[in-house]
Amino acid sequence: MHLLTDPLQFDFFTRALLAVVLVSVLCALVGAWVVLRGLSYIGDAMSHAVFPGIVGAFLMQGNLLVGALIAAVLTALGIGAIGRRSGLKQDSAIGIVFVGMFALGIVMLSRAPTFTTDLSNFLIGNPLGVTPADLWGALAVTVVVGGILTAIQKELLLASFDPTEARAVGLPVRRLESLLLILIGLVVVLTVQLVGTTLSVSLLITSSAAARLLARSLKKMMLLAAALGTVGGVTGLYLSYYQDTAPGATIVLVNTAIFLAALAFRRRE
């Protein structure tokens, strides 16, 4: 029993556990849509596309998170606009906007006289460095995103898988798609700041993909993705504590193992 309780004497470890649980739930809410709609590339793309927003916020001496959120919204709207007007598949639109935004950030950075801010904490993240304010922020975003997705779930399902019928009944398909991309961007920005790019993408994609193999409905898929992400996160965090390994990378490896187990179980059916 002391193996479970000993790490809890440290506040940073307890906060990291809470952060992993909150982020797992948050990523499950949008991760299900990401996997179902084949947008798996968007997590990594968004985490890099916010770079010009971060640099811009620094140059104007503003809040880096606000700058990242603005860039995420612009990225989401850009992806939707290019996808609709060009006729390209959405993954192509994601790649175009992602590379362009990241390059813009590099150009802006090259024009800055100095840039002493440590971006590694924002772009790489550190689960063991989570603050109480970070936890409250994650909880607030989880409630907001969960509420919005619950309110538009039926409309979003129809717009995602039968857009022709959705337009026929008068649904604003383009607005729904843009809203979904904006919510994904919001989740990516927050989770990247808390736990880093690698773990954020793992919780967004790997846990939801494992749940997709086992669940038969969207609701069950979300619940299972949250549960699998939480189990993987907590297990990985304890392993990293006792084995003295990087927490984020350890959690990702555990999540990958869970996915492989789900895949093996699915093949036996």
mmCIF file of N, CA, C and O in Angstrom, residues 34 38-47 90-96 98-99 201 204-205:
data_model
loop_
_atom_site.group_PDB
_atom_site.id
_atom_site.type_symbol
_atom_site.label_atom_id
_atom_site.label_comp_id
_atom_site.label_asym_id
_atom_site.label_seq_id
_atom_site.Cartn_x
_atom_site.Cartn_y
_atom_site.Cartn_z
ATOM 1 N N VAL A 34 -12.099 13.600 -33.142
ATOM 2 C CA VAL A 34 -10.859 13.606 -33.932
ATOM 3 C C VAL A 34 -10.639 12.259 -34.609
ATOM 4 O O VAL A 34 -10.330 12.184 -35.807
ATOM 5 N N GLY A 38 -11.206 11.309 -38.674
ATOM 6 C CA GLY A 38 -9.909 11.158 -39.320
ATOM 7 C C GLY A 38 -9.042 12.395 -39.254
ATOM 8 O O GLY A 38 -8.346 12.732 -40.222
ATOM 9 N N LEU A 39 -9.056 13.079 -38.103
ATOM 10 C CA LEU A 39 -8.284 14.309 -37.941
ATOM 11 C C LEU A 39 -7.089 14.103 -37.008
ATOM 12 O O LEU A 39 -6.681 15.024 -36.300
ATOM 13 N N SER A 40 -6.547 12.909 -36.989
ATOM 14 C CA SER A 40 -5.502 12.574 -36.021
ATOM 15 C C SER A 40 -4.270 13.477 -36.133
ATOM 16 O O SER A 40 -3.534 13.655 -35.159
ATOM 17 N N TYR A 41 -4.039 14.049 -37.295
ATOM 18 C CA TYR A 41 -2.876 14.914 -37.515
ATOM 19 C C TYR A 41 -3.030 16.267 -36.825
ATOM 20 O O TYR A 41 -2.057 16.976 -36.599
ATOM 21 N N ILE A 42 -4.269 16.613 -36.460
ATOM 22 C CA ILE A 42 -4.532 17.982 -36.022
ATOM 23 C C ILE A 42 -3.922 18.314 -34.662
ATOM 24 O O ILE A 42 -3.576 19.456 -34.387
ATOM 25 N N GLY A 43 -3.783 17.316 -33.796
ATOM 26 C CA GLY A 43 -3.232 17.584 -32.475
ATOM 27 C C GLY A 43 -1.817 18.119 -32.544
ATOM 28 O O GLY A 43 -1.497 19.187 -31.985
ATOM 29 N N ASP A 44 -0.965 17.413 -33.262
ATOM 30 C CA ASP A 44 0.420 17.850 -33.405
ATOM 31 C C ASP A 44 0.497 19.137 -34.210
ATOM 32 O O ASP A 44 1.308 20.025 -33.909
ATOM 33 N N ALA A 45 -0.352 19.247 -35.236
ATOM 34 C CA ALA A 45 -0.337 20.455 -36.068
ATOM 35 C C ALA A 45 -0.713 21.684 -35.255
ATOM 36 O O ALA A 45 -0.059 22.730 -35.335
ATOM 37 N N MET A 46 -1.766 21.578 -34.456
ATOM 38 C CA MET A 46 -2.215 22.710 -33.650
ATOM 39 C C MET A 46 -1.155 23.135 -32.644
ATOM 40 O O MET A 46 -0.952 24.331 -32.398
ATOM 41 N N SER A 47 -0.473 22.172 -32.059
ATOM 42 C CA SER A 47 0.517 22.498 -31.037
ATOM 43 C C SER A 47 1.674 23.313 -31.603
ATOM 44 O O SER A 47 2.343 24.041 -30.867
ATOM 45 N N GLN A 90 -9.310 17.343 -45.607
ATOM 46 C CA GLN A 90 -9.001 18.176 -44.458
ATOM 47 C C GLN A 90 -7.574 17.983 -43.950
ATOM 48 O O GLN A 90 -6.965 18.914 -43.434
ATOM 49 N N ASP A 91 -7.018 16.770 -44.126
ATOM 50 C CA ASP A 91 -5.647 16.574 -43.660
ATOM 51 C C ASP A 91 -4.665 17.410 -44.473
ATOM 52 O O ASP A 91 -3.647 17.890 -43.962
ATOM 53 N N SER A 92 -4.971 17.610 -45.764
ATOM 54 C CA SER A 92 -4.120 18.473 -46.593
ATOM 55 C C SER A 92 -4.214 19.921 -46.136
ATOM 56 O O SER A 92 -3.203 20.634 -46.056
ATOM 57 N N ALA A 93 -5.436 20.369 -45.836
ATOM 58 C CA ALA A 93 -5.628 21.732 -45.345
ATOM 59 C C ALA A 93 -4.899 21.938 -44.021
ATOM 60 O O ALA A 93 -4.290 22.990 -43.784
ATOM 61 N N ILE A 94 -4.951 20.931 -43.152
ATOM 62 C CA ILE A 94 -4.253 21.012 -41.865
ATOM 63 C C ILE A 94 -2.755 21.187 -42.085
ATOM 64 O O ILE A 94 -2.105 22.024 -41.458
ATOM 65 N N GLY A 95 -2.192 20.392 -43.006
ATOM 66 C CA GLY A 95 -0.762 20.474 -43.277
ATOM 67 C C GLY A 95 -0.353 21.825 -43.820
ATOM 68 O O GLY A 95 0.679 22.383 -43.420
ATOM 69 N N ILE A 96 -1.152 22.392 -44.714
ATOM 70 C CA ILE A 96 -0.837 23.687 -45.316
ATOM 71 C C ILE A 96 -0.828 24.791 -44.256
ATOM 72 O O ILE A 96 0.110 25.589 -44.166
ATOM 73 N N PHE A 98 -0.730 24.459 -40.939
ATOM 74 C CA PHE A 98 0.252 24.162 -39.886
ATOM 75 C C PHE A 98 1.645 24.654 -40.277
ATOM 76 O O PHE A 98 2.315 25.369 -39.521
ATOM 77 N N VAL A 99 2.101 24.305 -41.469
ATOM 78 C CA VAL A 99 3.437 24.701 -41.917
ATOM 79 C C VAL A 99 3.529 26.214 -42.074
ATOM 80 O O VAL A 99 4.519 26.846 -41.675
ATOM 81 N N VAL A 201 -0.998 14.813 -27.464
ATOM 82 C CA VAL A 201 -1.397 14.073 -28.664
ATOM 83 C C VAL A 201 -1.740 12.623 -28.317
ATOM 84 O O VAL A 201 -2.680 12.038 -28.866
ATOM 85 N N LEU A 204 -5.106 12.592 -26.752
ATOM 86 C CA LEU A 204 -6.104 12.989 -27.741
ATOM 87 C C LEU A 204 -6.375 11.874 -28.753
ATOM 88 O O LEU A 204 -7.524 11.641 -29.150
ATOM 89 N N ILE A 205 -5.318 11.168 -29.162
ATOM 90 C CA ILE A 205 -5.439 10.183 -30.231
ATOM 91 C C ILE A 205 -5.390 8.742 -29.723
ATOM 92 O O ILE A 205 -6.308 7.955 -29.982
#
